[in-house]
Coordinates of C-alpha atoms and ligand atoms in Angstrom, one line a residue:
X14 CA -5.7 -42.9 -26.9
X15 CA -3.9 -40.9 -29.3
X16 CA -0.3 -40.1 -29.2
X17 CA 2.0 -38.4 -30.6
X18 CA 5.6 -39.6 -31.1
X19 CA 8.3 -37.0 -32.1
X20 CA 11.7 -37.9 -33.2
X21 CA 14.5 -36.6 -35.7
X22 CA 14.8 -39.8 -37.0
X23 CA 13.0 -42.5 -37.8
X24 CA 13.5 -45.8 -39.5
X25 CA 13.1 -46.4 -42.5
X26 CA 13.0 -43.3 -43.5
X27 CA 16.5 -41.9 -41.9
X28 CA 18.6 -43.9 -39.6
X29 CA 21.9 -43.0 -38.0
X30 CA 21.4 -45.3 -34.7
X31 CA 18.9 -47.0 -32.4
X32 CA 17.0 -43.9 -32.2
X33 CA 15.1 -44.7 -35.2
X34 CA 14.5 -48.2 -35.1
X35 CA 12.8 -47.6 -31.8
X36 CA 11.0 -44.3 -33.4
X37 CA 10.0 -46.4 -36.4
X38 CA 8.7 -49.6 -34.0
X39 CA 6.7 -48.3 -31.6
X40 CA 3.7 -47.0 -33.1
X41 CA 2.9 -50.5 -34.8
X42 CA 4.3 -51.9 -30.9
X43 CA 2.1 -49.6 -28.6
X44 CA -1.4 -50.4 -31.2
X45 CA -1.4 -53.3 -30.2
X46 CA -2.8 -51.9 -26.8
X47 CA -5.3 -49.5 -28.1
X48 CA -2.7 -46.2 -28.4
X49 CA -2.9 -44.4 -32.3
X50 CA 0.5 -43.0 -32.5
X51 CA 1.7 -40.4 -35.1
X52 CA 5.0 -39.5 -35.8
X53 CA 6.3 -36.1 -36.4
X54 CA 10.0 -35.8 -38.0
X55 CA 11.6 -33.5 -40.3
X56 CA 11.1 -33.7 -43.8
X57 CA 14.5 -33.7 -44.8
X58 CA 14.8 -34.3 -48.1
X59 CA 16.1 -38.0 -48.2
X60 CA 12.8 -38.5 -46.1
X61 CA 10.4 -36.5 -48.6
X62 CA 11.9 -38.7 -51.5
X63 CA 11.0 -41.6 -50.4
X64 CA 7.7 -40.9 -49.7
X65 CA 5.2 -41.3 -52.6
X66 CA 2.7 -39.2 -51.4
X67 CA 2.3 -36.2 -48.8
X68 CA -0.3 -33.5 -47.8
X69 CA -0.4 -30.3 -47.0
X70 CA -1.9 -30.2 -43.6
X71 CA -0.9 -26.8 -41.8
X72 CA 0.9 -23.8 -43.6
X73 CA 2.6 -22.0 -40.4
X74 CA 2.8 -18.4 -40.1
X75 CA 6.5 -18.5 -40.3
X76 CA 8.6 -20.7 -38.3
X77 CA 11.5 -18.9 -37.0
X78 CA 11.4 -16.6 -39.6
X79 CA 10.8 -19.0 -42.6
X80 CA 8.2 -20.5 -44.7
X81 CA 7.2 -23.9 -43.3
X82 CA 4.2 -26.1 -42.8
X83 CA 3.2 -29.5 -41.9
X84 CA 3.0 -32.7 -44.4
X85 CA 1.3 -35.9 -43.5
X86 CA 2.2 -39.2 -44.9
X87 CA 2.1 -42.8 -44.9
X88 CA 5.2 -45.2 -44.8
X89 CA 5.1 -48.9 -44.1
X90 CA 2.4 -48.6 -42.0
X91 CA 3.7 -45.0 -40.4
X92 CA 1.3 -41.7 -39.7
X93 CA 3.9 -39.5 -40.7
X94 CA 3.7 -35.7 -40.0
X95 CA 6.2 -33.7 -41.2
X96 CA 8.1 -30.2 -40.4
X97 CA 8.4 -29.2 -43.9
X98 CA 10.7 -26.0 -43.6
X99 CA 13.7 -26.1 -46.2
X100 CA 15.6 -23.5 -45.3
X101 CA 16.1 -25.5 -42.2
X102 CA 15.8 -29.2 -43.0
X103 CA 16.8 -28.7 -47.4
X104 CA 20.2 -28.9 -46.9
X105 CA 23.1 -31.8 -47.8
X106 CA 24.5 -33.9 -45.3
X107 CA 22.8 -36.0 -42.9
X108 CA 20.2 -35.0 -40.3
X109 CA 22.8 -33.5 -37.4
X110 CA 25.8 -33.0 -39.2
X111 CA 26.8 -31.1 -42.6
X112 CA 28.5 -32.9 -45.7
X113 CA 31.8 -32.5 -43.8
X114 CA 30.7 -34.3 -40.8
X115 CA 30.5 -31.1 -38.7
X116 CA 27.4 -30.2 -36.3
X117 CA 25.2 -28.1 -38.7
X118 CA 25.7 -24.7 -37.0
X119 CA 22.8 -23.8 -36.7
X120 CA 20.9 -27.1 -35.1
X121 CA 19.7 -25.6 -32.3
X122 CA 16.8 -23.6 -34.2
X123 CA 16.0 -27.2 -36.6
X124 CA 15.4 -28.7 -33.4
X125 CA 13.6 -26.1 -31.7
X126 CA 11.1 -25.7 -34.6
X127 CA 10.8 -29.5 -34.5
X128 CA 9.9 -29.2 -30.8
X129 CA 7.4 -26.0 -31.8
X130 CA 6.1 -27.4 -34.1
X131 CA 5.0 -30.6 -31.8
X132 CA 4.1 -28.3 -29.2
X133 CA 1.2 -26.5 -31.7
X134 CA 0.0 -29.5 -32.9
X135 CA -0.8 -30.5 -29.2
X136 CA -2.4 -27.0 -29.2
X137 CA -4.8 -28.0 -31.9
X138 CA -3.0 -26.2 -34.7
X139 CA -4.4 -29.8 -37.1
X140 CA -7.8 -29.3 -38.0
X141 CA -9.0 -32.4 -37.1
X142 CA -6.3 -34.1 -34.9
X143 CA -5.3 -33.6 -31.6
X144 CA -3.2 -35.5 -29.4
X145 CA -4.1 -36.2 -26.1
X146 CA -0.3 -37.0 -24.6
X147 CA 3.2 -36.3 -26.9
X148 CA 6.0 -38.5 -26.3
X149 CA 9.3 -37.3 -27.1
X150 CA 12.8 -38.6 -28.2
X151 CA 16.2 -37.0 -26.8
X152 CA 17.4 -33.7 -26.8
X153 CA 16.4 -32.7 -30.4
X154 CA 12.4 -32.8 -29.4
X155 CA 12.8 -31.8 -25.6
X156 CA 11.8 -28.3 -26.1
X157 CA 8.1 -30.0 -26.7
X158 CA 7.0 -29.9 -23.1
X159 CA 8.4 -26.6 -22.3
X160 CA 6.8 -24.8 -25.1
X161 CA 4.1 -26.6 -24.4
X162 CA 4.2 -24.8 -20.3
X163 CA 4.6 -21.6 -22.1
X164 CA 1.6 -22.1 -24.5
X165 CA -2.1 -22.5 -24.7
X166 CA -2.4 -25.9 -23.4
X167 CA 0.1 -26.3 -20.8
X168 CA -1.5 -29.5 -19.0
X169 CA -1.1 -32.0 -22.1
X170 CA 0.9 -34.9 -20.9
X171 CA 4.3 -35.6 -22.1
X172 CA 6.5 -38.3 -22.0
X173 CA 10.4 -37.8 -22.5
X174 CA 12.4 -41.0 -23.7
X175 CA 16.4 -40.5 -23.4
X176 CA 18.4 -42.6 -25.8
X177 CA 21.4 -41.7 -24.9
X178 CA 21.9 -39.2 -22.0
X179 CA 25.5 -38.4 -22.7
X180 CA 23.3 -36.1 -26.3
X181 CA 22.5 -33.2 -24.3
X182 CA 21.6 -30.4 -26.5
X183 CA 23.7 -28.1 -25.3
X184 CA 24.3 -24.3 -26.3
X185 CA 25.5 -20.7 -25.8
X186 CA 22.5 -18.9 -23.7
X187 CA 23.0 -16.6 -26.8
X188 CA 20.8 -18.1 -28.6
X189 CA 17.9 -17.9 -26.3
X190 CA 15.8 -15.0 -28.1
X191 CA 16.1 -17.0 -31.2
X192 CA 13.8 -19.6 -29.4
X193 CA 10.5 -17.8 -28.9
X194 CA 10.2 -18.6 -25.4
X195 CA 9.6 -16.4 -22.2
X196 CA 12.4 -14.6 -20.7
X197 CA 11.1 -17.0 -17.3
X198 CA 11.9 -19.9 -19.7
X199 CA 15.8 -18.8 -18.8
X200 CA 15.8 -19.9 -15.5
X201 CA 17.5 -23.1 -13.7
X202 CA 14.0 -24.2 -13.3
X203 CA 13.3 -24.7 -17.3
X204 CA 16.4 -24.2 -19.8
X205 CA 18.8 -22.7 -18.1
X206 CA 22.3 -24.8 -17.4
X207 CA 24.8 -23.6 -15.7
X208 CA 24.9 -20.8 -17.8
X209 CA 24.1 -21.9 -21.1
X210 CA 21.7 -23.4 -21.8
X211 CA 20.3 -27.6 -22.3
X212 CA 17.5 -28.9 -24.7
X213 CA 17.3 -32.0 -22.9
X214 CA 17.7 -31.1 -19.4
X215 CA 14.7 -28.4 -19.8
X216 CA 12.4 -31.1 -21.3
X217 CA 13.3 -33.3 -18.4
X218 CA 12.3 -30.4 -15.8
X219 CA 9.1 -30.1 -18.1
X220 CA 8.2 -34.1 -19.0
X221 CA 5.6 -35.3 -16.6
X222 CA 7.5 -38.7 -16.7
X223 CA 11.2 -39.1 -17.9
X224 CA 11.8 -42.7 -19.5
X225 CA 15.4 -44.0 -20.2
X226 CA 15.4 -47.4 -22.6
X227 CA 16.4 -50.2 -19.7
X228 CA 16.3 -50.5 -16.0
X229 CA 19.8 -50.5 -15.7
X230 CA 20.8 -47.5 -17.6
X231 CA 17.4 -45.6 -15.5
X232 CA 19.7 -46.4 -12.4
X233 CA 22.8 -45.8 -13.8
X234 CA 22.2 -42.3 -14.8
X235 CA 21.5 -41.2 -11.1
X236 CA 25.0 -41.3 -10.5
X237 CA 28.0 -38.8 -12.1
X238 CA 30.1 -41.1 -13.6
X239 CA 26.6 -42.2 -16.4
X240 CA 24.5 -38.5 -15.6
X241 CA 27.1 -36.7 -17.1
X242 CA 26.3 -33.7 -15.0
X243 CA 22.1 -34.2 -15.5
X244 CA 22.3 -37.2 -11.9
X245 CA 21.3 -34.0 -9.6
X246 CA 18.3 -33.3 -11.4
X247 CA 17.3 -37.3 -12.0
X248 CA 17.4 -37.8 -8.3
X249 CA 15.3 -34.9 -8.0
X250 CA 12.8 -36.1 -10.8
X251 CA 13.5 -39.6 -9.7
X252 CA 9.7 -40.9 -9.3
X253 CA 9.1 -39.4 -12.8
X254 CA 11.7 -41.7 -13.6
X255 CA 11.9 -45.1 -15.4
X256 CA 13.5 -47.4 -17.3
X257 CA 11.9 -49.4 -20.6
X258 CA 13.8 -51.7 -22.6
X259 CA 13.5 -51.6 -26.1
X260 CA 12.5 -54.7 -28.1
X261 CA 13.2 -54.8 -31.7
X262 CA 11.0 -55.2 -35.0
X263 CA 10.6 -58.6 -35.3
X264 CA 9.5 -58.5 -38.8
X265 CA 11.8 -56.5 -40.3
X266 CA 15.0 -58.2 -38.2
X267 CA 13.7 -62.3 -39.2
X268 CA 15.7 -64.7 -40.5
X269 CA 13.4 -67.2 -41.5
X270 CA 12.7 -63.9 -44.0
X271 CA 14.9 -61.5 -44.3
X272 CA 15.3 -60.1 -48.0
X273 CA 18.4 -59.0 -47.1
X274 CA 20.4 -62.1 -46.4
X275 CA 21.3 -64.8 -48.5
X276 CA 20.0 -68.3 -46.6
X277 CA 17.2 -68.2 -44.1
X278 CA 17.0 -69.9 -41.1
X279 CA 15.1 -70.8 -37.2
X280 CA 15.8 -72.1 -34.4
X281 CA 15.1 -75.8 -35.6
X282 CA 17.2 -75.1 -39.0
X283 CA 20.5 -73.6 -37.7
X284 CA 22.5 -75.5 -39.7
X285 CA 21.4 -73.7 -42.7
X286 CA 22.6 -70.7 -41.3
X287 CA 26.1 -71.7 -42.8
X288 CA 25.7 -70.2 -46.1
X289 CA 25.5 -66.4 -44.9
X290 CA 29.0 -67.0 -43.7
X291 CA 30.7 -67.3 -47.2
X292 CA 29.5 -64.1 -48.7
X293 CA 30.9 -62.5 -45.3
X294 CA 34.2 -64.0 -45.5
X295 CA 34.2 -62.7 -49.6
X296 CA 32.7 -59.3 -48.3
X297 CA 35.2 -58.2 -45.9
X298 CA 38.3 -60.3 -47.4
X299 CA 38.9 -63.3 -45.0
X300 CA 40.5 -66.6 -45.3
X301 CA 37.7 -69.3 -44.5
X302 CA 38.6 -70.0 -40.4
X303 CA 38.7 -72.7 -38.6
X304 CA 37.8 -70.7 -35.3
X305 CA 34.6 -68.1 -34.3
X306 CA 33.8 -65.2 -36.7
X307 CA 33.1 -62.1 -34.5
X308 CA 31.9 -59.5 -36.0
X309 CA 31.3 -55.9 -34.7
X310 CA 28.4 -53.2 -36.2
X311 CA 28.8 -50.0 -34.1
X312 CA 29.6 -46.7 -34.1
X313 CA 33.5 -46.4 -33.7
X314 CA 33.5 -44.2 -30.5
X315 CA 34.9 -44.4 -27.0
X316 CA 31.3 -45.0 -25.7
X317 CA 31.4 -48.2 -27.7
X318 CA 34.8 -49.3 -26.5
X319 CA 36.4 -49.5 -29.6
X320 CA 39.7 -48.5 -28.3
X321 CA 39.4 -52.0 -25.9
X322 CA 38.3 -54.0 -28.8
X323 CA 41.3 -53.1 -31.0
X324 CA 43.4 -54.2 -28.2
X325 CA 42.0 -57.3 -27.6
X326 CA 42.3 -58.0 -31.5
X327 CA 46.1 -59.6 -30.9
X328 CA 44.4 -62.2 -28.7
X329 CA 41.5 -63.1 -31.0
X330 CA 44.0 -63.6 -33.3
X331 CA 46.0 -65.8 -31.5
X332 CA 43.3 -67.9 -30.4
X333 CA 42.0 -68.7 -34.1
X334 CA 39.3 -66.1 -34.3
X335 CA 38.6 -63.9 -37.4
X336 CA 37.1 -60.2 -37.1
X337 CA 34.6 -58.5 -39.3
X338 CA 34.3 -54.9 -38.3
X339 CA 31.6 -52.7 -39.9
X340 CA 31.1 -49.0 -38.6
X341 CA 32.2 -45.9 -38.7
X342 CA 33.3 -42.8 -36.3
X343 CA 36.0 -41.2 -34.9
X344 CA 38.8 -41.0 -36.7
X345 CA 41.5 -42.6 -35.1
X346 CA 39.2 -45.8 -34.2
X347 CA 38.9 -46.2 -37.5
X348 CA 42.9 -45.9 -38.2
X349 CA 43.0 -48.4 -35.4
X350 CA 40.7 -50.8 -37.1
X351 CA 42.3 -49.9 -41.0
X352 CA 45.4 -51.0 -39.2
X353 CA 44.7 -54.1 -37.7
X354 CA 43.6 -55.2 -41.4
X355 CA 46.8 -54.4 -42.8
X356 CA 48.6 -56.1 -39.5
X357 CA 46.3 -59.0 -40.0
X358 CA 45.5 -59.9 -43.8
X359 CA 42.5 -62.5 -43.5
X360 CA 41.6 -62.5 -40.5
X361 CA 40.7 -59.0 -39.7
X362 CA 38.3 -57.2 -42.3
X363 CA 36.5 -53.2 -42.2
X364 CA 34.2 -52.0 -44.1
X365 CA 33.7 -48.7 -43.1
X366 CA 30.3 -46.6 -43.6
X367 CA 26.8 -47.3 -42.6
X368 CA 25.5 -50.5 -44.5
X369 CA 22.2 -51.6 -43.6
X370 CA 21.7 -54.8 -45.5
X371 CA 25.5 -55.6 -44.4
X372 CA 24.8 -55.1 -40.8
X373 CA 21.9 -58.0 -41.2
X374 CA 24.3 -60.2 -42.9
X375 CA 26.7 -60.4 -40.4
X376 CA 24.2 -60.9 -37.9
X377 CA 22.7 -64.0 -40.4
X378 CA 26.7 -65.2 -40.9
X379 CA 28.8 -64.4 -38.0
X380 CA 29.4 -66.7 -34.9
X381 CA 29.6 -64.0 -32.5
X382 CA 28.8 -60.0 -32.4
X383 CA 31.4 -57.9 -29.9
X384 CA 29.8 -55.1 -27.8
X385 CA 32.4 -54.1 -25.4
X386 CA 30.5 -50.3 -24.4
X387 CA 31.9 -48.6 -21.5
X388 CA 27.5 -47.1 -21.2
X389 CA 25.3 -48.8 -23.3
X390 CA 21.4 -47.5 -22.3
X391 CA 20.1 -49.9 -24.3
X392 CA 21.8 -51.3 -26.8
X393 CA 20.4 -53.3 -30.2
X394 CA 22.8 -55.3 -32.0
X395 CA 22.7 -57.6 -28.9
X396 CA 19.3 -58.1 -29.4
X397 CA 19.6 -58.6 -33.3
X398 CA 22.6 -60.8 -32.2
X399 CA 20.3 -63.0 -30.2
X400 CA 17.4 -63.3 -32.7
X401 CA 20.1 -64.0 -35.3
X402 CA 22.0 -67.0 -33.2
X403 CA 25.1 -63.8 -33.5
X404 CA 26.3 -64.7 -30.0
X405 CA 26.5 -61.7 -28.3
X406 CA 30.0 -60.7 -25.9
X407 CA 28.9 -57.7 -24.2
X408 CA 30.2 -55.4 -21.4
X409 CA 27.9 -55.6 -18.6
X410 CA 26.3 -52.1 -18.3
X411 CA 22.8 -50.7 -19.1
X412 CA 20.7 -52.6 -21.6
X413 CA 23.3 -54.7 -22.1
X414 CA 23.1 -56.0 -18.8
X415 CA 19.8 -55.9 -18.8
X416 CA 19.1 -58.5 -22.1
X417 CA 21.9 -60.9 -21.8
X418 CA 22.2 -64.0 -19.7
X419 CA 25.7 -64.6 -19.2
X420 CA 26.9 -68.4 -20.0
X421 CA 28.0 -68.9 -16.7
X422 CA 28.0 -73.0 -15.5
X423 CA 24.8 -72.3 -14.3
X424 CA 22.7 -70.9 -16.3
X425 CA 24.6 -72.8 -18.9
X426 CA 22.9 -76.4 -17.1
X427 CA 19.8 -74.6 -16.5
X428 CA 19.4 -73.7 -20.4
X429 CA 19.1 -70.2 -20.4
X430 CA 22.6 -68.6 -21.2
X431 CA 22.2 -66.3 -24.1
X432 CA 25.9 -65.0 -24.8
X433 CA 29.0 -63.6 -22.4
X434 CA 29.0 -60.8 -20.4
X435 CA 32.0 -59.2 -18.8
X436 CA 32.9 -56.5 -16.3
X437 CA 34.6 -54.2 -15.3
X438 CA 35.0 -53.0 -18.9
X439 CA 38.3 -53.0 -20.2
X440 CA 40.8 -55.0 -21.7
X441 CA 41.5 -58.0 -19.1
X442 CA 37.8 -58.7 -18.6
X443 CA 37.1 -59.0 -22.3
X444 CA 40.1 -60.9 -22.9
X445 CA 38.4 -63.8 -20.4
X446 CA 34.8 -63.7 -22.0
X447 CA 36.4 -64.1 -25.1
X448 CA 38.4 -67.1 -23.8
X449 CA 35.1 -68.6 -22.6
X450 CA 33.4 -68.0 -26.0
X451 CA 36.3 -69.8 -27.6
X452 CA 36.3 -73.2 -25.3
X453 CA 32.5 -73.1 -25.5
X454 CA 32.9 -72.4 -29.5
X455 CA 34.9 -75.6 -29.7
X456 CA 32.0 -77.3 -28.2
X457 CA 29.3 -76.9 -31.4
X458 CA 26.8 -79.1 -29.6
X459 CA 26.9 -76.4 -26.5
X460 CA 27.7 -73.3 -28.9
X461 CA 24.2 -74.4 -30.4
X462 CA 22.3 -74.6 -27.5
X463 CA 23.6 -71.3 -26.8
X464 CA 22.1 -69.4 -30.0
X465 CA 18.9 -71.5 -29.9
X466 CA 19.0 -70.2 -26.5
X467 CA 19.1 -66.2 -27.9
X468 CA 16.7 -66.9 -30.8
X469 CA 13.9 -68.3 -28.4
X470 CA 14.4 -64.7 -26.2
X471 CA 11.7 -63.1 -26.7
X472 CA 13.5 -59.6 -27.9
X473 CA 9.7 -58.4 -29.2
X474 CA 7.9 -55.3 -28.0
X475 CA 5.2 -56.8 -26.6
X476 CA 6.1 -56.3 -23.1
X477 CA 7.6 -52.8 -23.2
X478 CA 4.8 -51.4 -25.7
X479 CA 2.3 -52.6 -22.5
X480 CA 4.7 -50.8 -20.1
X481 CA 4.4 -47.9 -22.4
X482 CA 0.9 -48.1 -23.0
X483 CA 0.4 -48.3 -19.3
X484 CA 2.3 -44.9 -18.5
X485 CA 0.3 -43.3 -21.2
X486 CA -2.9 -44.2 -19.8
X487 CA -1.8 -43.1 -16.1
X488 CA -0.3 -39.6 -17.2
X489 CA -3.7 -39.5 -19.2
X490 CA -5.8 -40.5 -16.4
X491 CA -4.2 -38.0 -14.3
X492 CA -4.5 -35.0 -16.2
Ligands
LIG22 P1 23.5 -46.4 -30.9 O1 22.1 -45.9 -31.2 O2 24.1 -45.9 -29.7 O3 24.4 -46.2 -32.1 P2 22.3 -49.1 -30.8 O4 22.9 -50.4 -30.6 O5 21.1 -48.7 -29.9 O6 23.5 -48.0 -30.7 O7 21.7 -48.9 -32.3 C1 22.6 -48.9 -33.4 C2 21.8 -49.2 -34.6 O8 22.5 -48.8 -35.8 C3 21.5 -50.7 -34.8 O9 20.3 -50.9 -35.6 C4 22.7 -51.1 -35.7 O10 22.5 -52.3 -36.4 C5 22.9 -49.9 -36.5 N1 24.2 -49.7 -37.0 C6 25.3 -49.2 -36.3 N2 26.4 -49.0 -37.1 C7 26.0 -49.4 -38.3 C8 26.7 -49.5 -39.6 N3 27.9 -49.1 -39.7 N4 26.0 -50.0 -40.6 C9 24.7 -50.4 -40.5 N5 24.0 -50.3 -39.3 C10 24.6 -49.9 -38.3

């Protein structure tokens, strides 16, 4: 079977979130079971420079008006195709927002000709390639299946994956000549949304199956408070509708391996996990504790909870705890966190940016990773957590829900607690997971068995690639 995969990011070529990881994993996942998957991204230009080598395998009659064509690649094992069109993709900044960390304004036509350009390639626009099913990634490929309706091969099979429901795509119904679609496209049927207009809610009227990334969040966004508006139009796709958890690159996140960290480790040789603390503690300026290290590797956003975390920090604090934070976002979160370092010389440490080879060392060093999200669909770091023997504390919602085993007494004596989970979200909830992790961390011999616990979890893809392997082959089938 051969698929095509289309994302705007895709690790490790661009990365702002779990987006790519999952965009970069799947296609060495979903081989395994006989699926071929290419990849089709942008060719930004931080993507084109790290690629060695690229082709030129379709030159476009314009694309919206510009020069553009269609690279292919190879990148640590990826079938890359690329939308090679600089006056939309040649540009500073990062892949959604400009150097000054505003939407670029014009992102509704870079993601429309991504979405085009998917949709011609399922036309046969490659000379010798064509896809026989498309699977797209959030709001910025979405337009795939509804060009595809409006085009020359409408019955190609595609598969929608949201991320993240609460990136809609949304914009002014201004815009819609711009997008080379039908006037019929403008209708509540296809694009249209309550008077402007939604990427992501017009690929999920056009996807013939709509896939969410855990069976929790799948259920949660049925209803207003996670649908953000789109729970109508779920409940009336809902049998297109599922949820797949992601897994995680086992090879890349190892730490019996990882180039990036500075002792490796398993299961059977956790105490040599030890060492990664010290360059931590050096990294983000803390006295060596006594008590547990948390550490936190998130966007700083309300959707992450970062507001709760920084309340709870007085009471970490007072219990003997230490906190590494490394992230970046919204401006006052990240006051809050700058703050906390200044209250709490130490003991409380930021670094703030995007740090890859940081975020694995505080998995490899820390005693415990904080996720307190108020939605999480899936959610990664807990599962990096668990490979990683990083403890995971997590609000119980979506993914999060869906991956850890809470240490209750129970599950504790049957040996198969994983980390803490805690509900409702907010403050007083946290505050008693994190009184749990600190009696258990004062037991090592139990606080052991816990992360060997996590790190025999099987966080791989090999169940979900099946799952999506199987939908492919049924959408296939049925066309
Ligand atoms: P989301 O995609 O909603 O941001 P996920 O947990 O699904 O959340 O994925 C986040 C990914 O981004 C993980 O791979 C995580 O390690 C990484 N990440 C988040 N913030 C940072 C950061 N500041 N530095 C390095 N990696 C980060």
């Amino acid at each position: 079977m051969q698929v095509l995969s289309v994302a705007s990011e895709v690790y490790p070529l661009i990365k702002t979130g779990g987006l790519a990881d999952v965009a970069g994993a799947l296609p060495e996942a979903v081989a395994a079971h006989g699926v071929t998957m290419r990849t089709l991204m942008p060719a930004y230009p931080a993507v084109l420079a790290k690629l060695a080598e690229t082709q030129e395998v379709h030159v476009f009659d314009t694309l919206f008006g510009h020069p553009g064509r269609i690279l292919s690649a190879r990148h640590h094992g990826l079938d890359l195709l690329l939308v090679d069109c600089p006056a939309l993709f040649d540009r500073p900044g990062g892949p959604y927002l400009d150097a000054s960390g505003k939407d670029h304004p014009d992102n509704f036509r870079r993601f429309a000709a991504l979405s085009l350009a998917a949709a011609l390639i399922a036309e046969g626009c490659l000379k010798d390639w064509v896809p026989d099913l498309v699977h797209v990634h959030d709001w910025q490929a979405a337009l795939t299946p509804v060009y595809l309706r409006f085009g020359r091969r409408p019955e190609t099979p595609v598969v929608l994956t949201i991320h993240n429901i609460a990136f809609q795509g949304q914009f002014s119904a201004d815009i819609f000549q711009e997008l080379a679609l039908p006037w019929a496209a403008l209708h509540m049927d296809w694009i249209e949304y309550y008077g402007h207009l939604g990427f992501l809610k017009g690929g999920m009227r056009a996807a013939d199956a709509i896939t969410t990334v855990s069976p929790s969040y799948a259920e949660e966004i049925l209803t207003p408070e996670f649908g953000l508006g789109l729970e109508g139009l779920l409940a009336a796709r809902q049998n297109a509708l599922s949820g797949i958890v992601n897994g995680i690159d086992t090879e890349v996140w190892n730490p019996a391996t990882d180039p990036m960290i500075a002792a490796h480790y398993d299961a059977a040789r956790l105490e040599a996990r030890r060492a990664n603390r010290k360059p931590l503690l050096d990294r983000f300026k803390l006295d060596a504790p006594e008590g547990p290290l948390f550490c936190v590797i998130s966007r700083l956003t309300l959707q992450k909870g970062m507001d709760i975390l920084a309340a709870v920090i007085p009471d970490i604090i007072a219990q003997g705890g230490s906190l590494a934070v490394l992230g970046s976002g919204d401006a006052e979160l990240e006051a809050l966190f700058e703050e906390a370092a200044l209250a709490y010389p130490g003991r409380v440490g930021l670094v703030k940016g995007y740090d890859e080879p940081l975020s694995h060392q505080l998995q490899a060093g820390a005693d415990a990773i904080l996720i307190p999200s108020r939605f999480e669909p899936c959610g990664l770091t807990q599962l990096y957590g668990l490979r990683y023997g990083c403890v995971p504390i997590v609000a119980r919602t979506g993914g999060l829900a869906d991956t850890i085993i809470d240490a209750n007494e129970a599950a504790m004596l049957a040996q198969a607690a994983t980390g803490f989970l805690f509900s409702p979200v907010g403050e007083d909830a946290f505050k008693q997971a994190l009184k749990r992790a600190f009696k258990l961390f004062n037991e090592p011999r139990l606080w052991a068995r816990l992360q060997v616990q996590g790190m025999k979890t099987d966080v791989s893809w090999d169940a979900s690639a099946g799952r999506y392997a199987a939908l492919y082959s049924q959408l296939c089938a049925k066309g």
